[in-house]
Amino acid sequence: MKKKKITERTRAIYRMLAMFLLLFFFLVTGGFWYLKSSIPDQLNVASYEDVDTIKLPFQSMVKDEVVYASVSAENTKIPEEKIKIQCSFLGFVPLKTVEIQQKELPQVLPGGNTIGIFMKTKGILVVGTGSVTDADGMEREPSLGILKSGDYIVKADGKEIFTKEEILEIVEKSQGKKIRLTVIRNGFEKECQILPVRMQDGSCKLGVWVRDDTQGLGTMTYVDGQKQYGALGHGISDVDTGLLMQIRDGKLYRASVGAVKKGEKGNPGELSGTIYYRDDQILGTITSNSETGIKGMLYAMPQELSGHSFVQTAYRQEVHTGNASIYCSIDGSVKEYTVEIEKINLSHRDINKSMVIRVKDQDLLEKTGGIVQGMSGSPILQDGKLIGAVTHVFVADPSRGYAIFAENMLEK
């Protein structure tokens, strides 16, 4: 029998078919993982919530079924203990198990006022190491390979240190002898020794750049009934290392906006102003700096919030796309501006980017171009509830930015 010849046209059809099947496979696989990743692992609900009112992404395609709960057809209220809901695609492709738990969210006072931040680091933060010239004119790097950017020096020769001046004094008194340092690196404490270099002027150096404090402007997000506040919506990272700063303590000061640098495409704007570093201008303490922002206790309620009323905090699943508003202070007083919630992700790996918002208010757009540095922490309200806070601006489009859920900010 004669072998059938495969024409070039047939080969082309096979190639197109193979490409189509490959593309279809990636689309199906990608869509499945996108659907799965969009469903959160855990949700908090109010005590009065019914099982059948829990909202999940792509509800029309996702079927849910309670697999462990004291829930019956007669009583569909969420019980006090945790329950699990099994989610599946179209009822037959397993996606994820969601853990549901009762958790009451508090009523809070929305912020929007500008605050001054001053924080002391937990020990002395190592920003970097470098070379120094010794008494013989030789370049030396005494800290190279011993200290790293992001280390916190907490002790020198057994003595606790809190300021740059204290470490400088110990180095000067070393007379060129090795110094024993205790540092915290990646959360673990370790010991090391460094031999200071004697300089031509007789002084001694470690060849290390350090920092012991940081300061700046931000926006308060909320205050609860016990005068505990949350601000910024994201943690404060060191400008040089990019790492979240570990703090010993801090103070919150009154501040005012003096000028606005309007944001433009490719060039984020900024609020600049004055922080009143006086004892009679201290608003409260700063006790923590985490990925969800800074927290602490107020000594007194800021005057700018005197006209605000307490509102309920929204659960993540209550937030929806559409109109909302933000509170912020651009010209000396807290005002409300219109924004739009464009996108929501209940399970984003970066909780500071759980929502995408767009500024719609023409007054705010004319003054700032949208979102600028210093507005981080501006509270977002929707349907009369606090739903989140502004965290980042899109460099390519300053009218848009990211936000965090208020529920995440309130978590301990």
PDB file of N, CA, C and O in Angstrom, residues 46-113:
ATOM      1  N   ALA A  46     -20.766  38.149  61.636  1.00  0.00           N
ATOM      2  CA  ALA A  46     -21.455  38.603  62.837  1.00  0.00           C
ATOM      3  C   ALA A  46     -22.268  37.451  63.424  1.00  0.00           C
ATOM      4  O   ALA A  46     -22.608  36.488  62.741  1.00  0.00           O
ATOM      5  N   SER A  47     -22.604  37.564  64.690  1.00  0.00           N
ATOM      6  CA  SER A  47     -23.329  36.492  65.374  1.00  0.00           C
ATOM      7  C   SER A  47     -24.726  36.283  64.803  1.00  0.00           C
ATOM      8  O   SER A  47     -25.289  35.206  64.913  1.00  0.00           O
ATOM      9  N   TYR A  48     -25.283  37.329  64.189  1.00  0.00           N
ATOM     10  CA  TYR A  48     -26.640  37.219  63.643  1.00  0.00           C
ATOM     11  C   TYR A  48     -26.654  36.719  62.192  1.00  0.00           C
ATOM     12  O   TYR A  48     -27.705  36.582  61.580  1.00  0.00           O
ATOM     13  N   GLU A  49     -25.480  36.433  61.625  1.00  0.00           N
ATOM     14  CA  GLU A  49     -25.383  36.059  60.210  1.00  0.00           C
ATOM     15  C   GLU A  49     -25.960  34.671  59.958  1.00  0.00           C
ATOM     16  O   GLU A  49     -25.819  33.761  60.772  1.00  0.00           O
ATOM     17  N   ASP A  50     -26.617  34.527  58.801  1.00  0.00           N
ATOM     18  CA  ASP A  50     -27.100  33.227  58.349  1.00  0.00           C
ATOM     19  C   ASP A  50     -26.087  32.608  57.393  1.00  0.00           C
ATOM     20  O   ASP A  50     -25.383  33.316  56.685  1.00  0.00           O
ATOM     21  N   VAL A  51     -26.048  31.281  57.372  1.00  0.00           N
ATOM     22  CA  VAL A  51     -25.148  30.574  56.467  1.00  0.00           C
ATOM     23  C   VAL A  51     -25.426  30.958  55.016  1.00  0.00           C
ATOM     24  O   VAL A  51     -24.511  31.179  54.219  1.00  0.00           O
ATOM     25  N   ASP A  52     -26.713  31.058  54.655  1.00  0.00           N
ATOM     26  CA  ASP A  52     -27.051  31.297  53.255  1.00  0.00           C
ATOM     27  C   ASP A  52     -26.860  32.743  52.811  1.00  0.00           C
ATOM     28  O   ASP A  52     -27.106  33.081  51.660  1.00  0.00           O
ATOM     29  N   THR A  53     -26.439  33.635  53.733  1.00  0.00           N
ATOM     30  CA  THR A  53     -26.194  35.030  53.340  1.00  0.00           C
ATOM     31  C   THR A  53     -24.706  35.331  53.163  1.00  0.00           C
ATOM     32  O   THR A  53     -24.352  36.448  52.826  1.00  0.00           O
ATOM     33  N   ILE A  54     -23.849  34.361  53.409  1.00  0.00           N
ATOM     34  CA  ILE A  54     -22.411  34.570  53.261  1.00  0.00           C
ATOM     35  C   ILE A  54     -22.079  34.757  51.778  1.00  0.00           C
ATOM     36  O   ILE A  54     -22.444  33.930  50.943  1.00  0.00           O
ATOM     37  N   LYS A  55     -21.395  35.834  51.461  1.00  0.00           N
ATOM     38  CA  LYS A  55     -21.076  36.149  50.070  1.00  0.00           C
ATOM     39  C   LYS A  55     -19.665  35.688  49.739  1.00  0.00           C
ATOM     40  O   LYS A  55     -18.727  35.963  50.467  1.00  0.00           O
ATOM     41  N   LEU A  56     -19.535  34.987  48.626  1.00  0.00           N
ATOM     42  CA  LEU A  56     -18.234  34.547  48.128  1.00  0.00           C
ATOM     43  C   LEU A  56     -18.041  35.079  46.716  1.00  0.00           C
ATOM     44  O   LEU A  56     -19.018  35.330  46.001  1.00  0.00           O
ATOM     45  N   PRO A  57     -16.793  35.257  46.272  1.00  0.00           N
ATOM     46  CA  PRO A  57     -16.563  35.692  44.888  1.00  0.00           C
ATOM     47  C   PRO A  57     -17.128  34.678  43.890  1.00  0.00           C
ATOM     48  O   PRO A  57     -17.136  33.479  44.153  1.00  0.00           O
ATOM     49  N   PHE A  58     -17.610  35.180  42.746  1.00  0.00           N
ATOM     50  CA  PHE A  58     -18.153  34.322  41.681  1.00  0.00           C
ATOM     51  C   PHE A  58     -19.251  33.395  42.223  1.00  0.00           C
ATOM     52  O   PHE A  58     -19.269  32.202  41.945  1.00  0.00           O
ATOM     53  N   GLN A  59     -20.145  33.984  43.025  1.00  0.00           N
ATOM     54  CA  GLN A  59     -21.175  33.190  43.695  1.00  0.00           C
ATOM     55  C   GLN A  59     -22.008  32.368  42.715  1.00  0.00           C
ATOM     56  O   GLN A  59     -22.452  31.267  43.030  1.00  0.00           O
ATOM     57  N   SER A  60     -22.203  32.870  41.498  1.00  0.00           N
ATOM     58  CA  SER A  60     -23.031  32.140  40.529  1.00  0.00           C
ATOM     59  C   SER A  60     -22.364  30.858  40.049  1.00  0.00           C
ATOM     60  O   SER A  60     -23.042  29.932  39.601  1.00  0.00           O
ATOM     61  N   MET A  61     -21.027  30.801  40.119  1.00  0.00           N
ATOM     62  CA  MET A  61     -20.312  29.614  39.648  1.00  0.00           C
ATOM     63  C   MET A  61     -19.859  28.707  40.784  1.00  0.00           C
ATOM     64  O   MET A  61     -19.507  27.559  40.567  1.00  0.00           O
ATOM     65  N   VAL A  62     -19.867  29.257  42.013  1.00  0.00           N
ATOM     66  CA  VAL A  62     -19.344  28.511  43.157  1.00  0.00           C
ATOM     67  C   VAL A  62     -20.490  28.000  44.009  1.00  0.00           C
ATOM     68  O   VAL A  62     -21.345  28.765  44.456  1.00  0.00           O
ATOM     69  N   LYS A  63     -20.503  26.722  44.195  1.00  0.00           N
ATOM     70  CA  LYS A  63     -21.503  26.115  45.071  1.00  0.00           C
ATOM     71  C   LYS A  63     -20.847  25.853  46.414  1.00  0.00           C
ATOM     72  O   LYS A  63     -19.726  25.369  46.500  1.00  0.00           O
ATOM     73  N   ASP A  64     -21.564  26.209  47.505  1.00  0.00           N
ATOM     74  CA  ASP A  64     -20.994  25.957  48.826  1.00  0.00           C
ATOM     75  C   ASP A  64     -21.882  25.001  49.616  1.00  0.00           C
ATOM     76  O   ASP A  64     -23.085  24.909  49.415  1.00  0.00           O
ATOM     77  N   GLU A  65     -21.243  24.299  50.514  1.00  0.00           N
ATOM     78  CA  GLU A  65     -21.951  23.296  51.311  1.00  0.00           C
ATOM     79  C   GLU A  65     -21.296  23.223  52.677  1.00  0.00           C
ATOM     80  O   GLU A  65     -20.075  23.084  52.792  1.00  0.00           O
ATOM     81  N   VAL A  66     -22.104  23.358  53.740  1.00  0.00           N
ATOM     82  CA  VAL A  66     -21.581  23.269  55.099  1.00  0.00           C
ATOM     83  C   VAL A  66     -21.200  21.818  55.365  1.00  0.00           C
ATOM     84  O   VAL A  66     -22.035  20.921  55.261  1.00  0.00           O
ATOM     85  N   VAL A  67     -19.928  21.611  55.713  1.00  0.00           N
ATOM     86  CA  VAL A  67     -19.464  20.237  55.924  1.00  0.00           C
ATOM     87  C   VAL A  67     -19.222  19.924  57.401  1.00  0.00           C
ATOM     88  O   VAL A  67     -19.049  18.784  57.771  1.00  0.00           O
ATOM     89  N   TYR A  68     -19.187  20.979  58.238  1.00  0.00           N
ATOM     90  CA  TYR A  68     -19.034  20.704  59.665  1.00  0.00           C
ATOM     91  C   TYR A  68     -19.637  21.873  60.434  1.00  0.00           C
ATOM     92  O   TYR A  68     -19.101  22.956  60.447  1.00  0.00           O
ATOM     93  N   ALA A  69     -20.805  21.658  60.984  1.00  0.00           N
ATOM     94  CA  ALA A  69     -21.443  22.732  61.730  1.00  0.00           C
ATOM     95  C   ALA A  69     -22.679  22.208  62.437  1.00  0.00           C
ATOM     96  O   ALA A  69     -23.279  21.218  62.035  1.00  0.00           O
ATOM     97  N   SER A  70     -23.047  22.909  63.520  1.00  0.00           N
ATOM     98  CA  SER A  70     -24.310  22.611  64.179  1.00  0.00           C
ATOM     99  C   SER A  70     -25.375  23.501  63.562  1.00  0.00           C
ATOM    100  O   SER A  70     -25.993  24.332  64.203  1.00  0.00           O
ATOM    101  N   VAL A  71     -25.543  23.342  62.254  1.00  0.00           N
ATOM    102  CA  VAL A  71     -26.490  24.155  61.503  1.00  0.00           C
ATOM    103  C   VAL A  71     -27.520  23.228  60.887  1.00  0.00           C
ATOM    104  O   VAL A  71     -27.178  22.237  60.255  1.00  0.00           O
ATOM    105  N   SER A  72     -28.763  23.564  61.053  1.00  0.00           N
ATOM    106  CA  SER A  72     -29.829  22.727  60.506  1.00  0.00           C
ATOM    107  C   SER A  72     -30.739  23.579  59.639  1.00  0.00           C
ATOM    108  O   SER A  72     -30.602  24.792  59.563  1.00  0.00           O
ATOM    109  N   ALA A  73     -31.674  22.931  58.987  1.00  0.00           N
ATOM    110  CA  ALA A  73     -32.607  23.660  58.134  1.00  0.00           C
ATOM    111  C   ALA A  73     -33.464  24.612  58.960  1.00  0.00           C
ATOM    112  O   ALA A  73     -33.897  25.652  58.485  1.00  0.00           O
ATOM    113  N   GLU A  74     -33.744  24.231  60.231  1.00  0.00           N
ATOM    114  CA  GLU A  74     -34.568  25.070  61.093  1.00  0.00           C
ATOM    115  C   GLU A  74     -33.776  26.252  61.657  1.00  0.00           C
ATOM    116  O   GLU A  74     -34.322  27.310  61.914  1.00  0.00           O
ATOM    117  N   ASN A  75     -32.485  26.056  61.872  1.00  0.00           N
ATOM    118  CA  ASN A  75     -31.656  27.116  62.463  1.00  0.00           C
ATOM    119  C   ASN A  75     -30.394  27.280  61.631  1.00  0.00           C
ATOM    120  O   ASN A  75     -29.463  26.484  61.733  1.00  0.00           O
ATOM    121  N   THR A  76     -30.350  28.313  60.796  1.00  0.00           N
ATOM    122  CA  THR A  76     -29.204  28.515  59.896  1.00  0.00           C
ATOM    123  C   THR A  76     -28.233  29.569  60.408  1.00  0.00           C
ATOM    124  O   THR A  76     -27.367  30.012  59.674  1.00  0.00           O
ATOM    125  N   LYS A  77     -28.398  29.992  61.678  1.00  0.00           N
ATOM    126  CA  LYS A  77     -27.475  30.966  62.241  1.00  0.00           C
ATOM    127  C   LYS A  77     -26.087  30.342  62.398  1.00  0.00           C
ATOM    128  O   LYS A  77     -25.939  29.168  62.721  1.00  0.00           O
ATOM    129  N   ILE A  78     -25.040  31.166  62.187  1.00  0.00           N
ATOM    130  CA  ILE A  78     -23.670  30.686  62.373  1.00  0.00           C
ATOM    131  C   ILE A  78     -23.449  30.392  63.853  1.00  0.00           C
ATOM    132  O   ILE A  78     -23.675  31.256  64.702  1.00  0.00           O
ATOM    133  N   PRO A  79     -22.998  29.201  64.212  1.00  0.00           N
ATOM    134  CA  PRO A  79     -22.765  28.886  65.628  1.00  0.00           C
ATOM    135  C   PRO A  79     -21.493  29.560  66.137  1.00  0.00           C
ATOM    136  O   PRO A  79     -20.715  30.108  65.370  1.00  0.00           O
ATOM    137  N   GLU A  80     -21.302  29.528  67.442  1.00  0.00           N
ATOM    138  CA  GLU A  80     -20.140  30.181  68.047  1.00  0.00           C
ATOM    139  C   GLU A  80     -18.843  29.488  67.642  1.00  0.00           C
ATOM    140  O   GLU A  80     -17.814  30.136  67.480  1.00  0.00           O
ATOM    141  N   GLU A  81     -18.878  28.161  67.502  1.00  0.00           N
ATOM    142  CA  GLU A  81     -17.661  27.463  67.097  1.00  0.00           C
ATOM    143  C   GLU A  81     -17.417  27.658  65.601  1.00  0.00           C
ATOM    144  O   GLU A  81     -18.313  28.087  64.871  1.00  0.00           O
ATOM    145  N   LYS A  82     -16.210  27.380  65.168  1.00  0.00           N
ATOM    146  CA  LYS A  82     -15.869  27.517  63.753  1.00  0.00           C
ATOM    147  C   LYS A  82     -16.636  26.487  62.934  1.00  0.00           C
ATOM    148  O   LYS A  82     -16.860  25.363  63.384  1.00  0.00           O
ATOM    149  N   ILE A  83     -17.043  26.873  61.720  1.00  0.00           N
ATOM    150  CA  ILE A  83     -17.622  25.913  60.793  1.00  0.00           C
ATOM    151  C   ILE A  83     -16.817  25.951  59.507  1.00  0.00           C
ATOM    152  O   ILE A  83     -16.025  26.876  59.280  1.00  0.00           O
ATOM    153  N   LYS A  84     -17.016  24.952  58.687  1.00  0.00           N
ATOM    154  CA  LYS A  84     -16.296  24.879  57.420  1.00  0.00           C
ATOM    155  C   LYS A  84     -17.297  24.784  56.278  1.00  0.00           C
ATOM    156  O   LYS A  84     -18.288  24.062  56.373  1.00  0.00           O
ATOM    157  N   ILE A  85     -17.011  25.520  55.218  1.00  0.00           N
ATOM    158  CA  ILE A  85     -17.840  25.474  54.026  1.00  0.00           C
ATOM    159  C   ILE A  85     -16.987  24.984  52.867  1.00  0.00           C
ATOM    160  O   ILE A  85     -15.934  25.553  52.577  1.00  0.00           O
ATOM    161  N   GLN A  86     -17.413  23.914  52.239  1.00  0.00           N
ATOM    162  CA  GLN A  86     -16.704  23.343  51.089  1.00  0.00           C
ATOM    163  C   GLN A  86     -17.204  24.017  49.813  1.00  0.00           C
ATOM    164  O   GLN A  86     -18.400  23.977  49.523  1.00  0.00           O
ATOM    165  N   CYS A  87     -16.297  24.655  49.084  1.00  0.00           N
ATOM    166  CA  CYS A  87     -16.667  25.333  47.844  1.00  0.00           C
ATOM    167  C   CYS A  87     -16.241  24.481  46.653  1.00  0.00           C
ATOM    168  O   CYS A  87     -15.163  23.900  46.635  1.00  0.00           O
ATOM    169  N   SER A  88     -17.124  24.423  45.656  1.00  0.00           N
ATOM    170  CA  SER A  88     -16.805  23.667  44.449  1.00  0.00           C
ATOM    171  C   SER A  88     -17.292  24.439  43.228  1.00  0.00           C
ATOM    172  O   SER A  88     -18.228  25.238  43.303  1.00  0.00           O
ATOM    173  N   PHE A  89     -16.625  24.204  42.107  1.00  0.00           N
ATOM    174  CA  PHE A  89     -16.974  24.862  40.851  1.00  0.00           C
ATOM    175  C   PHE A  89     -18.107  24.100  40.178  1.00  0.00           C
ATOM    176  O   PHE A  89     -17.977  22.913  39.869  1.00  0.00           O
ATOM    177  N   LEU A  90     -19.234  24.795  39.993  1.00  0.00           N
ATOM    178  CA  LEU A  90     -20.426  24.215  39.354  1.00  0.00           C
ATOM    179  C   LEU A  90     -20.927  22.964  40.069  1.00  0.00           C
ATOM    180  O   LEU A  90     -21.612  22.124  39.488  1.00  0.00           O
ATOM    181  N   GLY A  91     -20.509  22.835  41.343  1.00  0.00           N
ATOM    182  CA  GLY A  91     -21.045  21.741  42.151  1.00  0.00           C
ATOM    183  C   GLY A  91     -20.283  20.439  42.087  1.00  0.00           C
ATOM    184  O   GLY A  91     -20.622  19.496  42.805  1.00  0.00           O
ATOM    185  N   PHE A  92     -19.225  20.319  41.238  1.00  0.00           N
ATOM    186  CA  PHE A  92     -18.543  19.015  41.163  1.00  0.00           C
ATOM    187  C   PHE A  92     -17.015  19.111  41.144  1.00  0.00           C
ATOM    188  O   PHE A  92     -16.347  18.099  41.349  1.00  0.00           O
ATOM    189  N   VAL A  93     -16.417  20.290  40.906  1.00  0.00           N
ATOM    190  CA  VAL A  93     -14.961  20.418  40.940  1.00  0.00           C
ATOM    191  C   VAL A  93     -14.552  21.083  42.260  1.00  0.00           C
ATOM    192  O   VAL A  93     -14.826  22.268  42.468  1.00  0.00           O
ATOM    193  N   PRO A  94     -13.928  20.351  43.195  1.00  0.00           N
ATOM    194  CA  PRO A  94     -13.556  20.930  44.491  1.00  0.00           C
ATOM    195  C   PRO A  94     -12.599  22.118  44.322  1.00  0.00           C
ATOM    196  O   PRO A  94     -11.662  22.063  43.529  1.00  0.00           O
ATOM    197  N   LEU A  95     -12.871  23.191  45.073  1.00  0.00           N
ATOM    198  CA  LEU A  95     -12.024  24.379  44.999  1.00  0.00           C
ATOM    199  C   LEU A  95     -11.277  24.622  46.306  1.00  0.00           C
ATOM    200  O   LEU A  95     -10.061  24.617  46.351  1.00  0.00           O
ATOM    201  N   LYS A  96     -12.014  24.838  47.369  1.00  0.00           N
ATOM    202  CA  LYS A  96     -11.378  25.231  48.622  1.00  0.00           C
ATOM    203  C   LYS A  96     -12.366  25.066  49.772  1.00  0.00           C
ATOM    204  O   LYS A  96     -13.580  25.140  49.589  1.00  0.00           O
ATOM    205  N   THR A  97     -11.815  24.854  50.970  1.00  0.00           N
ATOM    206  CA  THR A  97     -12.616  24.843  52.186  1.00  0.00           C
ATOM    207  C   THR A  97     -12.417  26.175  52.910  1.00  0.00           C
ATOM    208  O   THR A  97     -11.290  26.568  53.197  1.00  0.00           O
ATOM    209  N   VAL A  98     -13.516  26.862  53.169  1.00  0.00           N
ATOM    210  CA  VAL A  98     -13.480  28.163  53.830  1.00  0.00           C
ATOM    211  C   VAL A  98     -13.895  27.999  55.285  1.00  0.00           C
ATOM    212  O   VAL A  98     -14.921  27.394  55.588  1.00  0.00           O
ATOM    213  N   GLU A  99     -13.078  28.548  56.182  1.00  0.00           N
ATOM    214  CA  GLU A  99     -13.384  28.484  57.609  1.00  0.00           C
ATOM    215  C   GLU A  99     -14.166  29.730  58.005  1.00  0.00           C
ATOM    216  O   GLU A  99     -13.744  30.849  57.725  1.00  0.00           O
ATOM    217  N   ILE A 100     -15.307  29.533  58.643  1.00  0.00           N
ATOM    218  CA  ILE A 100     -16.186  30.629  59.040  1.00  0.00           C
ATOM    219  C   ILE A 100     -16.209  30.713  60.565  1.00  0.00           C
ATOM    220  O   ILE A 100     -16.380  29.693  61.242  1.00  0.00           O
ATOM    221  N   GLN A 101     -16.041  31.934  61.091  1.00  0.00           N
ATOM    222  CA  GLN A 101     -16.021  32.096  62.543  1.00  0.00           C
ATOM    223  C   GLN A 101     -16.737  33.383  62.943  1.00  0.00           C
ATOM    224  O   GLN A 101     -16.628  34.406  62.267  1.00  0.00           O
ATOM    225  N   GLN A 102     -17.454  33.310  64.055  1.00  0.00           N
ATOM    226  CA  GLN A 102     -18.078  34.506  64.598  1.00  0.00           C
ATOM    227  C   GLN A 102     -17.017  35.455  65.145  1.00  0.00           C
ATOM    228  O   GLN A 102     -16.119  35.050  65.870  1.00  0.00           O
ATOM    229  N   LYS A 103     -17.116  36.724  64.772  1.00  0.00           N
ATOM    230  CA  LYS A 103     -16.227  37.742  65.335  1.00  0.00           C
ATOM    231  C   LYS A 103     -16.912  39.085  65.196  1.00  0.00           C
ATOM    232  O   LYS A 103     -17.190  39.527  64.078  1.00  0.00           O
ATOM    233  N   GLU A 104     -17.191  39.707  66.308  1.00  0.00           N
ATOM    234  CA  GLU A 104     -17.865  41.000  66.277  1.00  0.00           C
ATOM    235  C   GLU A 104     -16.844  42.108  66.022  1.00  0.00           C
ATOM    236  O   GLU A 104     -15.815  42.179  66.697  1.00  0.00           O
ATOM    237  N   LEU A 105     -17.117  42.942  65.047  1.00  0.00           N
ATOM    238  CA  LEU A 105     -16.254  44.076  64.747  1.00  0.00           C
ATOM    239  C   LEU A 105     -16.790  45.319  65.453  1.00  0.00           C
ATOM    240  O   LEU A 105     -18.008  45.523  65.519  1.00  0.00           O
ATOM    241  N   PRO A 106     -15.905  46.171  65.955  1.00  0.00           N
ATOM    242  CA  PRO A 106     -16.356  47.303  66.778  1.00  0.00           C
ATOM    243  C   PRO A 106     -16.841  48.490  65.962  1.00  0.00           C
ATOM    244  O   PRO A 106     -16.590  48.590  64.757  1.00  0.00           O
ATOM    245  N   GLN A 107     -17.518  49.391  66.633  1.00  0.00           N
ATOM    246  CA  GLN A 107     -17.807  50.698  66.073  1.00  0.00           C
ATOM    247  C   GLN A 107     -16.591  51.583  66.309  1.00  0.00           C
ATOM    248  O   GLN A 107     -15.944  51.510  67.358  1.00  0.00           O
ATOM    249  N   VAL A 108     -16.250  52.397  65.335  1.00  0.00           N
ATOM    250  CA  VAL A 108     -15.067  53.246  65.426  1.00  0.00           C
ATOM    251  C   VAL A 108     -15.387  54.649  64.924  1.00  0.00           C
ATOM    252  O   VAL A 108     -16.391  54.863  64.219  1.00  0.00           O
ATOM    253  N   LEU A 109     -14.532  55.580  65.282  1.00  0.00           N
ATOM    254  CA  LEU A 109     -14.637  56.950  64.808  1.00  0.00           C
ATOM    255  C   LEU A 109     -13.706  57.100  63.613  1.00  0.00           C
ATOM    256  O   LEU A 109     -12.498  56.908  63.747  1.00  0.00           O
ATOM    257  N   PRO A 110     -14.215  57.402  62.408  1.00  0.00           N
ATOM    258  CA  PRO A 110     -13.332  57.573  61.255  1.00  0.00           C
ATOM    259  C   PRO A 110     -12.391  58.751  61.454  1.00  0.00           C
ATOM    260  O   PRO A 110     -12.778  59.777  62.027  1.00  0.00           O
ATOM    261  N   GLY A 111     -11.147  58.595  60.978  1.00  0.00           N
ATOM    262  CA  GLY A 111     -10.149  59.655  61.121  1.00  0.00           C
ATOM    263  C   GLY A 111     -10.120  60.567  59.910  1.00  0.00           C
ATOM    264  O   GLY A 111     -11.110  61.165  59.536  1.00  0.00           O
ATOM    265  N   GLY A 112      -8.936  60.652  59.302  1.00  0.00           N
ATOM    266  CA  GLY A 112      -8.743  61.536  58.161  1.00  0.00           C
ATOM    267  C   GLY A 112      -7.852  62.708  58.475  1.00  0.00           C
ATOM    268  O   GLY A 112      -7.457  63.463  57.583  1.00  0.00           O
ATOM    269  N   ASN A 113      -7.514  62.896  59.759  1.00  0.00           N
ATOM    270  CA  ASN A 113      -6.656  64.001  60.173  1.00  0.00           C
ATOM    271  C   ASN A 113      -5.187  63.666  59.962  1.00  0.00           C
ATOM    272  O   ASN A 113      -4.761  62.514  60.059  1.00  0.00           O
TER     273      ASN A 113
END
